[in-house]
Short mmCIF file of C-alpha atoms in Angstrom, two decimals:
data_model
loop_
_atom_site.label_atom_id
_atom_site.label_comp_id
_atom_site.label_asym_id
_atom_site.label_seq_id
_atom_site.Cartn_x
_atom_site.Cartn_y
_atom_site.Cartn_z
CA UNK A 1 0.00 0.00 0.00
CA UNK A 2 1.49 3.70 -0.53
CA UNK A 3 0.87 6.26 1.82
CA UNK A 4 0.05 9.31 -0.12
CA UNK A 5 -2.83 10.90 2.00
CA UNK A 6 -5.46 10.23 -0.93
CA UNK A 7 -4.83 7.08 -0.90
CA UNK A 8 -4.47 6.34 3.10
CA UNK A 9 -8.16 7.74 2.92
CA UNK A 10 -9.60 5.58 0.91
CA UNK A 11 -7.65 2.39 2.20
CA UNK A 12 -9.30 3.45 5.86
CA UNK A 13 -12.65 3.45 4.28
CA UNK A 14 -12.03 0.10 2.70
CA UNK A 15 -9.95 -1.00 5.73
CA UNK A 16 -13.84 -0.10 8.12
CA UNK A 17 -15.99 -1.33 4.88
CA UNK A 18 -13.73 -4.89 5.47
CA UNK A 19 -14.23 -4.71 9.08
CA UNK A 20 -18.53 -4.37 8.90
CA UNK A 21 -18.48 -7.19 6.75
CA UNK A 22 -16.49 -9.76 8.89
CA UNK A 23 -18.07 -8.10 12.12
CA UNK A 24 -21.24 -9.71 10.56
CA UNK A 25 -19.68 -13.19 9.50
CA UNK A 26 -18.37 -13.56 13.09
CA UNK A 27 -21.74 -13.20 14.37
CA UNK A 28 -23.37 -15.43 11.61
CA UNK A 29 -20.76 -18.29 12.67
CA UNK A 30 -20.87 -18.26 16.14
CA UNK A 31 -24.58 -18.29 15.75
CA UNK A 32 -23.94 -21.67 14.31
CA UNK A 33 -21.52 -22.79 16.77
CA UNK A 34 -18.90 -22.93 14.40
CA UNK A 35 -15.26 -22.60 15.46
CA UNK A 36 -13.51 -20.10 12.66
CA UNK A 37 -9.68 -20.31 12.53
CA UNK A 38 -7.51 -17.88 10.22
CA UNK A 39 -3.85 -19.25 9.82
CA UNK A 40 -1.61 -16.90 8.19
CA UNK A 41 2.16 -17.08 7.62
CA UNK A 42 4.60 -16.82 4.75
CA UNK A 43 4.94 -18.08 1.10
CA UNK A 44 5.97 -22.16 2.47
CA UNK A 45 6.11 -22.07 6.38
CA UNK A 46 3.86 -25.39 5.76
CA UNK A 47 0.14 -24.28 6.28
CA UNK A 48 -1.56 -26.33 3.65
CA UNK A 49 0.22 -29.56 5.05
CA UNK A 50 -0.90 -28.67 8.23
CA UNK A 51 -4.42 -28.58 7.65
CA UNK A 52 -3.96 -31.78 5.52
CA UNK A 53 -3.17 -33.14 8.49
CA UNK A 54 -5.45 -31.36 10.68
CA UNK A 55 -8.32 -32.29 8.31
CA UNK A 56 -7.54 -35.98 8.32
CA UNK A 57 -7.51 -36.42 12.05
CA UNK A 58 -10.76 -34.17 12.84
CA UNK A 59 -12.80 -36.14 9.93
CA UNK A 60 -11.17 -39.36 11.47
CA UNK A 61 -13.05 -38.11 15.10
CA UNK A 62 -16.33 -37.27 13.62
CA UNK A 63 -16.04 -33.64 13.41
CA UNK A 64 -17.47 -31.57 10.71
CA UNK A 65 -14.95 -29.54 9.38
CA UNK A 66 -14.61 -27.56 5.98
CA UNK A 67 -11.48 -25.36 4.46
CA UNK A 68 -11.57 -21.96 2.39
CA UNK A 69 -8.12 -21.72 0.68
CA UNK A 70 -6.87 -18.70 -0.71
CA UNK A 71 -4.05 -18.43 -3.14
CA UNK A 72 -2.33 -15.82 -5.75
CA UNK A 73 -3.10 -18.77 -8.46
CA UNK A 74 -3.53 -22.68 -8.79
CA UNK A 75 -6.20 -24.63 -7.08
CA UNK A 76 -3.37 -26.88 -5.91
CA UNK A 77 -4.51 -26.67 -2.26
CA UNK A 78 -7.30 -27.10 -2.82
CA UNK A 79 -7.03 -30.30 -4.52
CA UNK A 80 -4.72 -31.07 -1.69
CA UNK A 81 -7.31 -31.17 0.87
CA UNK A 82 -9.66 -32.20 -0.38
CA UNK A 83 -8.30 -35.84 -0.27
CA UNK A 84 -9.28 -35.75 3.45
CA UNK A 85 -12.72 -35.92 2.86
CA UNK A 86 -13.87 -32.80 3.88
CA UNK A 87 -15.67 -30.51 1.90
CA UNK A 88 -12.58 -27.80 0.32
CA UNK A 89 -13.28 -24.28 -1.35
CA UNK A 90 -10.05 -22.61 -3.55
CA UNK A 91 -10.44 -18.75 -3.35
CA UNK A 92 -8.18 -17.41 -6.54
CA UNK A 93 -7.39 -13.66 -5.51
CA UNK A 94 -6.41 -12.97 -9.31
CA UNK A 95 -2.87 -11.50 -7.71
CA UNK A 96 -4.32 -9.55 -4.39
CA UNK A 97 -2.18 -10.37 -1.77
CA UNK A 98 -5.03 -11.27 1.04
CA UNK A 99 -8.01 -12.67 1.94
CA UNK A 100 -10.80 -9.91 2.52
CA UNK A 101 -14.18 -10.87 4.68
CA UNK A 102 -16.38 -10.32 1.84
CA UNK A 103 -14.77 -13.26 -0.25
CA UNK A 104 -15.71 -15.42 2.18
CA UNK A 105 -19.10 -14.37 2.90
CA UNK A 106 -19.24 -15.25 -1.12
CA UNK A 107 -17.13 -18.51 -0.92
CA UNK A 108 -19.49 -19.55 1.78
CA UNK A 109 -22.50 -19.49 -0.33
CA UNK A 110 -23.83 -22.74 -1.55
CA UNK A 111 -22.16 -24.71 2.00
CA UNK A 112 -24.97 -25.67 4.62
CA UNK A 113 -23.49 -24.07 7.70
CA UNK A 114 -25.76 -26.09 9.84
CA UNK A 115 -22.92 -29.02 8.84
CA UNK A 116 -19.83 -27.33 10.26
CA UNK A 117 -18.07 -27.63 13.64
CA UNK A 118 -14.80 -25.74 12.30
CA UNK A 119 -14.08 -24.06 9.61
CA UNK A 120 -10.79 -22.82 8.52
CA UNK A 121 -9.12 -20.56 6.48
CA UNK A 122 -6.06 -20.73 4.56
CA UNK A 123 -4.61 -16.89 3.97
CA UNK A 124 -2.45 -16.24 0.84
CA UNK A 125 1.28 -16.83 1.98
CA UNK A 126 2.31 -13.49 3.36
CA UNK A 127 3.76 -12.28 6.33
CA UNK A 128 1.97 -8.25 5.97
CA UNK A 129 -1.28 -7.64 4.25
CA UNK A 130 -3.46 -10.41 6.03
CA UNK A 131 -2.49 -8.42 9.44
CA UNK A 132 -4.65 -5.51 8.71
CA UNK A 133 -7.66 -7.99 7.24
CA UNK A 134 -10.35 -9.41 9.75
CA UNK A 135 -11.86 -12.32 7.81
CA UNK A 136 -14.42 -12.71 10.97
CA UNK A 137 -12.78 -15.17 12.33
CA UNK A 138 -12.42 -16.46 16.00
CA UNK A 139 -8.68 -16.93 16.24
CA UNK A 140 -5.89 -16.38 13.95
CA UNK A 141 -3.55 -18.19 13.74
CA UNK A 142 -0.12 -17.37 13.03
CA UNK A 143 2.47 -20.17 11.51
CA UNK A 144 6.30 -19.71 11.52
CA UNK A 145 8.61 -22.61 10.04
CA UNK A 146 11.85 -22.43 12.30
CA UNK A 147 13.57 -22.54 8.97
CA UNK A 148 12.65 -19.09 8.38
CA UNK A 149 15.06 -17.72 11.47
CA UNK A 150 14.16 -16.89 14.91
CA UNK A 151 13.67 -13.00 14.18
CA UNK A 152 10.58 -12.75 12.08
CA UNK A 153 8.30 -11.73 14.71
CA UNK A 154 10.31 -9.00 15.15
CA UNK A 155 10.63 -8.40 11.75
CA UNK A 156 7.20 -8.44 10.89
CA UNK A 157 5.41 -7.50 14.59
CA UNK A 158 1.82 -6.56 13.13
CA UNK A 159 1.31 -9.99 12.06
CA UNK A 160 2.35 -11.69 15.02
CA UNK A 161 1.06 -8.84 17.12
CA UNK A 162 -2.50 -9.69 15.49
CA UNK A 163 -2.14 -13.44 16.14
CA UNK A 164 -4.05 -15.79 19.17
CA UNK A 165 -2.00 -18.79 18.18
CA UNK A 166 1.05 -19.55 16.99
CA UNK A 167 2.09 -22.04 15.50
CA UNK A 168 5.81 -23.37 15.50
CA UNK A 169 6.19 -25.69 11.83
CA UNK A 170 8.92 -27.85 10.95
CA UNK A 171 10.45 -28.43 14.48
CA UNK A 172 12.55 -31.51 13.13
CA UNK A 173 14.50 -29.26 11.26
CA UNK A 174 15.41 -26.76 13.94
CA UNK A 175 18.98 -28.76 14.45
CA UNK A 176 19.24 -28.96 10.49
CA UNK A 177 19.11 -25.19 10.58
CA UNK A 178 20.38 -24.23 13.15
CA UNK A 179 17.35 -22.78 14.91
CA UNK A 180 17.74 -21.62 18.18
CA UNK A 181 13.95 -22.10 19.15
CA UNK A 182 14.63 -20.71 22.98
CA UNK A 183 14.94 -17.48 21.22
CA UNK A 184 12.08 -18.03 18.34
CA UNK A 185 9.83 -18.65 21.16
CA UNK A 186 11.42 -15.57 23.46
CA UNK A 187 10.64 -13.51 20.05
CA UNK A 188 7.19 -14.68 19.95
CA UNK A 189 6.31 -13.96 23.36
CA UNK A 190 7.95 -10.21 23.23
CA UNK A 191 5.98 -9.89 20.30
CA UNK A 192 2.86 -10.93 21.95
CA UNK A 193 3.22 -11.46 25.64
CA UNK A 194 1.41 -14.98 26.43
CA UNK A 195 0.50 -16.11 23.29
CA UNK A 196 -0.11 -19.69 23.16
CA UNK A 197 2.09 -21.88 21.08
CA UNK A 198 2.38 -24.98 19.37
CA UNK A 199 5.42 -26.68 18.00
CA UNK A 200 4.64 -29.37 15.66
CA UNK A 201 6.52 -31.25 12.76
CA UNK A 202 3.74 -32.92 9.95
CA UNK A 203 7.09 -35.28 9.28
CA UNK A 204 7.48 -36.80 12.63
CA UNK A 205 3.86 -36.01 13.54
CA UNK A 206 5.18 -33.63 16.62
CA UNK A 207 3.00 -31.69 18.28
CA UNK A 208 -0.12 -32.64 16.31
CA UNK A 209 -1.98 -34.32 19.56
CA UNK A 210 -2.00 -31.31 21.50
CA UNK A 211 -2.94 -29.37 18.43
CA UNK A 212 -6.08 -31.74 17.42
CA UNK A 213 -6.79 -31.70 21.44
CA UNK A 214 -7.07 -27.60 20.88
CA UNK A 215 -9.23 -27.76 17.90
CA UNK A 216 -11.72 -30.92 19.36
CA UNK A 217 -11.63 -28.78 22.63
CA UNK A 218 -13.20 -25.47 21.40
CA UNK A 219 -15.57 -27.55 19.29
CA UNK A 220 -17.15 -28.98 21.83
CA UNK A 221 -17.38 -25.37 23.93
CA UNK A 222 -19.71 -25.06 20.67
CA UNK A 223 -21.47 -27.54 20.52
CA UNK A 224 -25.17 -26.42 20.70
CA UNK A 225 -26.70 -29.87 21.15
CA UNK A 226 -24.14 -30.78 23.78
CA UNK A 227 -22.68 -33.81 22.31
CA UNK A 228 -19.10 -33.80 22.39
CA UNK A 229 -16.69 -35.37 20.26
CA UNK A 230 -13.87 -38.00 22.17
CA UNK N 1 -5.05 -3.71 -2.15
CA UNK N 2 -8.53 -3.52 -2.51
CA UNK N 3 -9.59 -3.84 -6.09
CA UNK N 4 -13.26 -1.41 -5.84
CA UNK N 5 -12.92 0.70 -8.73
CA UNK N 6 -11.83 3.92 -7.03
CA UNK N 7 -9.14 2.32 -5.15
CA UNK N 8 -7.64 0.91 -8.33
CA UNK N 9 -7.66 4.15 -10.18
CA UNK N 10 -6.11 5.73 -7.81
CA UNK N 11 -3.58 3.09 -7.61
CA UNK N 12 -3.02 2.80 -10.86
CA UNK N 13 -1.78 6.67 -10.73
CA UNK N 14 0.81 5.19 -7.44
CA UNK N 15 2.08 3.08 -9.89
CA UNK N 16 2.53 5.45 -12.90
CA UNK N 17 4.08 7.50 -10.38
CA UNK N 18 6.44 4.80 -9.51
CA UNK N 19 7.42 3.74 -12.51
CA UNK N 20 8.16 7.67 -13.27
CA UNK N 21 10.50 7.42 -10.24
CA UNK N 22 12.09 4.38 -11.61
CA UNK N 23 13.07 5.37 -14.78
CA UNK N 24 14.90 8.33 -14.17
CA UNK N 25 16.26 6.34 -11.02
CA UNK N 26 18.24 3.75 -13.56
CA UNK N 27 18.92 6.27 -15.89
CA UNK N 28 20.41 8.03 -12.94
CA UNK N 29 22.27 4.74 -11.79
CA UNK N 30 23.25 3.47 -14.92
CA UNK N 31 24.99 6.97 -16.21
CA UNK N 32 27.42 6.20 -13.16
CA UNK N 33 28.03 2.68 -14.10
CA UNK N 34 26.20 1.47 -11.24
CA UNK N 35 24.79 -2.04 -11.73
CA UNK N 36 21.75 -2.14 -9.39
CA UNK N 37 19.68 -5.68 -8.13
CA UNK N 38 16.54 -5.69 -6.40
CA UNK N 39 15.79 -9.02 -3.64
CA UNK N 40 13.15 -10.32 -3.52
CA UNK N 41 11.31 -13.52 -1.54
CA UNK N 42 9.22 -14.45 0.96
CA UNK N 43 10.24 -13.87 4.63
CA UNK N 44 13.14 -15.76 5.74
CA UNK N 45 14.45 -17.10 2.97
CA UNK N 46 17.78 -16.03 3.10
CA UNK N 47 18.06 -12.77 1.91
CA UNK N 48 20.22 -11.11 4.23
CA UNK N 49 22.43 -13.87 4.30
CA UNK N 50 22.91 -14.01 0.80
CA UNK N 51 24.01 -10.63 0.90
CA UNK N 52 26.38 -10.68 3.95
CA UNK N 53 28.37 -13.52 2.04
CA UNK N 54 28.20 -11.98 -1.50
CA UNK N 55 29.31 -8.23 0.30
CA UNK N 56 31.96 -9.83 2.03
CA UNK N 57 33.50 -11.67 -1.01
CA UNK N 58 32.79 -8.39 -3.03
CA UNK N 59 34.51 -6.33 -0.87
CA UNK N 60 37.56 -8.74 -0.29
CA UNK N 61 37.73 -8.40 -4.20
CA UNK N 62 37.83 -4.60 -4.31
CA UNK N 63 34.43 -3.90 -5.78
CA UNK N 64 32.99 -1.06 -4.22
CA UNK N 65 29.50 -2.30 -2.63
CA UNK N 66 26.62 -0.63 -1.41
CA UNK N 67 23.01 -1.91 0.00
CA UNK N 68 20.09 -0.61 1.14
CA UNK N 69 17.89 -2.93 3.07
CA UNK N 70 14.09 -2.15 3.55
CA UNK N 71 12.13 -3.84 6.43
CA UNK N 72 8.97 -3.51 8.47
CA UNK N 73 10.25 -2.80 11.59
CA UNK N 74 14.14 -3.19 12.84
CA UNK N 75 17.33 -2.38 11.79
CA UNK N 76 18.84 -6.12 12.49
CA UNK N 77 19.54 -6.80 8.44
CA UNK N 78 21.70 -3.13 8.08
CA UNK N 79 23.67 -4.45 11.11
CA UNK N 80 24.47 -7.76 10.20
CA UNK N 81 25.38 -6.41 6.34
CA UNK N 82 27.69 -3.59 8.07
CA UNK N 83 29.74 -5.80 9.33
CA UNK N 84 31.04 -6.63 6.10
CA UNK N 85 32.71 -3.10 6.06
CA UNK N 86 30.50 -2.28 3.00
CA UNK N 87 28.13 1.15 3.48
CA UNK N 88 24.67 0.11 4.16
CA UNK N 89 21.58 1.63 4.77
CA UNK N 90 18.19 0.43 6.59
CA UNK N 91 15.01 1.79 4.92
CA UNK N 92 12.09 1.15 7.87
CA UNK N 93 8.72 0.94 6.00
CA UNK N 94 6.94 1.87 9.11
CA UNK N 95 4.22 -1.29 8.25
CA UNK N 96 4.21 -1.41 4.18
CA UNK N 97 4.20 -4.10 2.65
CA UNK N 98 7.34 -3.07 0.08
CA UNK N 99 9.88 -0.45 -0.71
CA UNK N 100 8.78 2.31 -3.45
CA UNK N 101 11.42 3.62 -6.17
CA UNK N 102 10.89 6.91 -3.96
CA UNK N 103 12.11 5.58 -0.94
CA UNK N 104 15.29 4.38 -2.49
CA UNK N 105 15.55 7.87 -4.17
CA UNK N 106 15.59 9.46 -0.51
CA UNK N 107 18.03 6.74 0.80
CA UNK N 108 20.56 7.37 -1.77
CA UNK N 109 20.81 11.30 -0.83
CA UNK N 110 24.07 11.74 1.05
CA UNK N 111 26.21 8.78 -0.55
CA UNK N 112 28.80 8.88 -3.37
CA UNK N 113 27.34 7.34 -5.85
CA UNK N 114 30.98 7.68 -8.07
CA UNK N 115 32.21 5.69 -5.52
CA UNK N 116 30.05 2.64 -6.36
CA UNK N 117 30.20 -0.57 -8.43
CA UNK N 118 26.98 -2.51 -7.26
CA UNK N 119 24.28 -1.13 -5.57
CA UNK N 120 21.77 -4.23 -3.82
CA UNK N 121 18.45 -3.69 -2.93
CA UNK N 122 16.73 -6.06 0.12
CA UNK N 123 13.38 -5.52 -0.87
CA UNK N 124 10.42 -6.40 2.41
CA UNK N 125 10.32 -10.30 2.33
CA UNK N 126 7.03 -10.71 0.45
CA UNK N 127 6.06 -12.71 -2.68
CA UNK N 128 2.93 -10.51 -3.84
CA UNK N 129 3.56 -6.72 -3.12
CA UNK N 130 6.98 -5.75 -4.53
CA UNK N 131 6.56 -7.58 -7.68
CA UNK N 132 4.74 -4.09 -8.93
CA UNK N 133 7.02 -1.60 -7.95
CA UNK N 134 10.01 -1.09 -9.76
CA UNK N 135 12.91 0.24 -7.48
CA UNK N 136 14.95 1.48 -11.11
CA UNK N 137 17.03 -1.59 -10.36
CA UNK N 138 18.79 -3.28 -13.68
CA UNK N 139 18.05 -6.89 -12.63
CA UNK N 140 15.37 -8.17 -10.04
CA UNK N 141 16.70 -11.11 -8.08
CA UNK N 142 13.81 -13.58 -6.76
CA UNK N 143 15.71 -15.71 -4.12
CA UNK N 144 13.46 -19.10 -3.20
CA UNK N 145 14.07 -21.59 -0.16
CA UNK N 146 14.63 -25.21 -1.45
CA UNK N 147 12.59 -25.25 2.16
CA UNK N 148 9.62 -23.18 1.03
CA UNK N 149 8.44 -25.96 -1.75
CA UNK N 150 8.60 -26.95 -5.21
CA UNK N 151 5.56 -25.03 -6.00
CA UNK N 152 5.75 -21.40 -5.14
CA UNK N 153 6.90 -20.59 -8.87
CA UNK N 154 3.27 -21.60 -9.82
CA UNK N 155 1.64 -19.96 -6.63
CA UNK N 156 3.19 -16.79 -6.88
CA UNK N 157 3.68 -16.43 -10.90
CA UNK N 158 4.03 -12.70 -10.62
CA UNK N 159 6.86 -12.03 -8.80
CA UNK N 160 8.94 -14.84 -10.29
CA UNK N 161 7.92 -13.77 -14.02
CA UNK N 162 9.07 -10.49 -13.01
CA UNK N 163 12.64 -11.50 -12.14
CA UNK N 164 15.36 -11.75 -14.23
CA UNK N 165 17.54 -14.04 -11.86
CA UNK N 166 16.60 -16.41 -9.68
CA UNK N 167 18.81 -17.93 -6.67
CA UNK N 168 17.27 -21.01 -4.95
CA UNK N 169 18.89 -21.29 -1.67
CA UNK N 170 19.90 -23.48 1.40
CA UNK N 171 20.52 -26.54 -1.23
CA UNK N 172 22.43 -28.24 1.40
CA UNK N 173 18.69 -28.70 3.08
CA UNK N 174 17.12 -30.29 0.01
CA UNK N 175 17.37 -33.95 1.19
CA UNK N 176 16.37 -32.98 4.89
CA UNK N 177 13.05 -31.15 3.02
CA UNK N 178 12.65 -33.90 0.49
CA UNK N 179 12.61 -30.97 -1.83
CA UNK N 180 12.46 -32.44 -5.61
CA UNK N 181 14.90 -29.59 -7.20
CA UNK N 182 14.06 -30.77 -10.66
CA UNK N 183 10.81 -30.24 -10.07
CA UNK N 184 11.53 -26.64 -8.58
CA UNK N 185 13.63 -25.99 -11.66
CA UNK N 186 11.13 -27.11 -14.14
CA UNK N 187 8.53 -24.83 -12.48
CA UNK N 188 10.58 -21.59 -12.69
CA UNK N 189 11.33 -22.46 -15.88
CA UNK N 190 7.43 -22.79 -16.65
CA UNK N 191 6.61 -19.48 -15.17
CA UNK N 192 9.63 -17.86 -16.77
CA UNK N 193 11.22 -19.55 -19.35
CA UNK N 194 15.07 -18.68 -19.79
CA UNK N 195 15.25 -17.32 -16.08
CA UNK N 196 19.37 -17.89 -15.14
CA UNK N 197 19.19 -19.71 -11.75
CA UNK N 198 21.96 -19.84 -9.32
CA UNK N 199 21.84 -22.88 -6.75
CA UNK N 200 23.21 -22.06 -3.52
CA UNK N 201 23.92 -23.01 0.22
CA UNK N 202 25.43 -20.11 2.44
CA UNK N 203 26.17 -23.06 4.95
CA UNK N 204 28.32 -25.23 2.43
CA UNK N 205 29.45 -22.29 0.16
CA UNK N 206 28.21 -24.07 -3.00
CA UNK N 207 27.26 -21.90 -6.03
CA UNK N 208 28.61 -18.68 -3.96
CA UNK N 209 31.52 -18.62 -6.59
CA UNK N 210 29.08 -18.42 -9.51
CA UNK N 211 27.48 -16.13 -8.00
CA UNK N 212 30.27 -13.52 -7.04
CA UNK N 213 31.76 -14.22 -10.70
CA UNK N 214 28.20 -13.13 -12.38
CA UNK N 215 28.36 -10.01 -10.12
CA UNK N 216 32.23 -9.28 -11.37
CA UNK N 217 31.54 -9.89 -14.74
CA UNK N 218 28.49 -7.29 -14.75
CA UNK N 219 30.78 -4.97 -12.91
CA UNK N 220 33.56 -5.01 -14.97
CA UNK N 221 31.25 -4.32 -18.12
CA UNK N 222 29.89 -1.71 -16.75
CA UNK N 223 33.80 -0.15 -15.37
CA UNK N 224 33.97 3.48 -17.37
CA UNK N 225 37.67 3.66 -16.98
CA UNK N 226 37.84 0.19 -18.60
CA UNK N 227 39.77 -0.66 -14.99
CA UNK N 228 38.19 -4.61 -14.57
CA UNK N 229 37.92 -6.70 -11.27
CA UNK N 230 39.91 -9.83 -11.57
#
């Protein structure tokens, strides 16, 4: 985005315009007891092999989940997920560099809500734009691959800033890089003081309990019929 | 960026602007014999490393080196690249997304340009944003992670049909990533066909020599007192 005053004013107005829309998609989910997640992180920190794995275990446990996948170009992820069963929407942002609430209010169309306990959201790869962008979600969640260095969250604070999760990728290659993940997670928490974090590997299948355990958790705070998922 | 019709107008003028900028930028640059890159890449994929290696051989070579190095927040990057006894400046975006031709244009006030071979650009690590602004630089550099995926070519066309170079990096983590480098390399090439690629590891040194002998070799034809850089 440039700064020239003209243009500041009009990104504001867009900036509030996004935030009305996802204000009412928030309410519309949670309405339905759905659980909205938002995971954003850069170009290959590993978020689409995450939620192939996430996806597998929660349809594995009986839980209704569904994906909204947002990328530059390709319906690769797409195609990706959807091997786990679960129903899998590709959002092509013909080059924008975000998600924006209204695309999913569109993307949702057509999907009976009524048949969702999570939903999630797969944000182009980028470390900036999605900050600003409040897709209506209940969390986001931000991923960092350790072989991206310890200092992006203090390279890139808004993001992180912005984030209720975090979410620690490709732990088994912390010694192969060198990763110092004392200080990753001492960045993190500067960053955003008490931010809960998980540290998982989708080779070695680290981390990916307590993760599921999260997820299967705050579905069942949601359930509206009160039967819970083991 | 938002694409509602006013916004995009009115961006459309930020980028006429830039370009404007730009141009008389490299015709600025190149009537010194400066030969200018602009990085690019997603967060953390070695960037700044890249550049503290390729300074430091530069420098022990007697080309006269200069970077500027843009970032959200920070000056870590203009730290680590000082140490390479090279001038270097950090350009702090203050939350955008990438640097602007006009930014570099302000950074450069103050420095001796006559006493300058190569002039690098860190551009904010982001795949989407800076593949539309042109900094006036001769060649754009897209730098990609063997870590990041085979794929990103395809999921982020713009900015790698906008380079003119590309350097893959950390090839020494290939095998630990069961990255398929064929399959990288076929997918730059099918997004931009031609593209030079450099393979490199900053941990094992391979491909660094290539590297530093392009650089040379686009200094010395660029040397107006014909004095070349063995």
């Amino acid at each position: 985005m440039s700064m020239t005053p003209r243009v500041l004013e009009i990104r504001q107005k867009v900036l509030s315009k996004n935030d009305e829309i996802a204000r009412a998609l928030r309410e519309r989910l949670r309405a339905r007891g759905i659980f909205t997640l938002n995971l954003v992180s850069s170009p290959g920190s590993g978020k689409t092999r995450l939620l192939e794995d996430t996806l597998g275990r929660l349809v594995a446990r009986g839980v209704r989940v569904r994906a909204l996948v947002g990328d530059l170009a390709t319906d690769n992820d797409a195609l990706r997920l959807a091997r786990s069963g679960a129903p899998v929407k590709q959002i092509l942002t013909q080059g924008r560099c975000h998600l924006e609430a209204e695309m999913i209010t569109q993307h949702l169309e057509g999907w009976d809500l009524e048949a969702c306990d999570i939903l999630f959201i797969e944000n182009v790869g980028n470390l900036v734009c999605p900050s600003s962008y409040d897709l209506g979600e209940d969390v986001r969640v931000a991923l960092l691959s350790v072989t991206e260095g310890e200092d992006k969250p203090l390279k890139y604070p808004a993001i992180f800033n912005s984030a209720d999760i975090a979410v620690v990728t490709k732990v088994d290659l912390a010694d192969a890089c060198e990763t110092d993940l004392a200080l990753l997670r001492a960045n993190l928490q500067a960053i955003r003081p008490g931010i809960r974090v998980f540290e998982t590997s989708a080779r070695t299948g680290a981390g990916l309990d307590d993760w599921t355990a999260y997820l299967i958790e705050q579905r069942n705070l949601r359930a509206r019929d009160g039967a819970v998922v083991d």
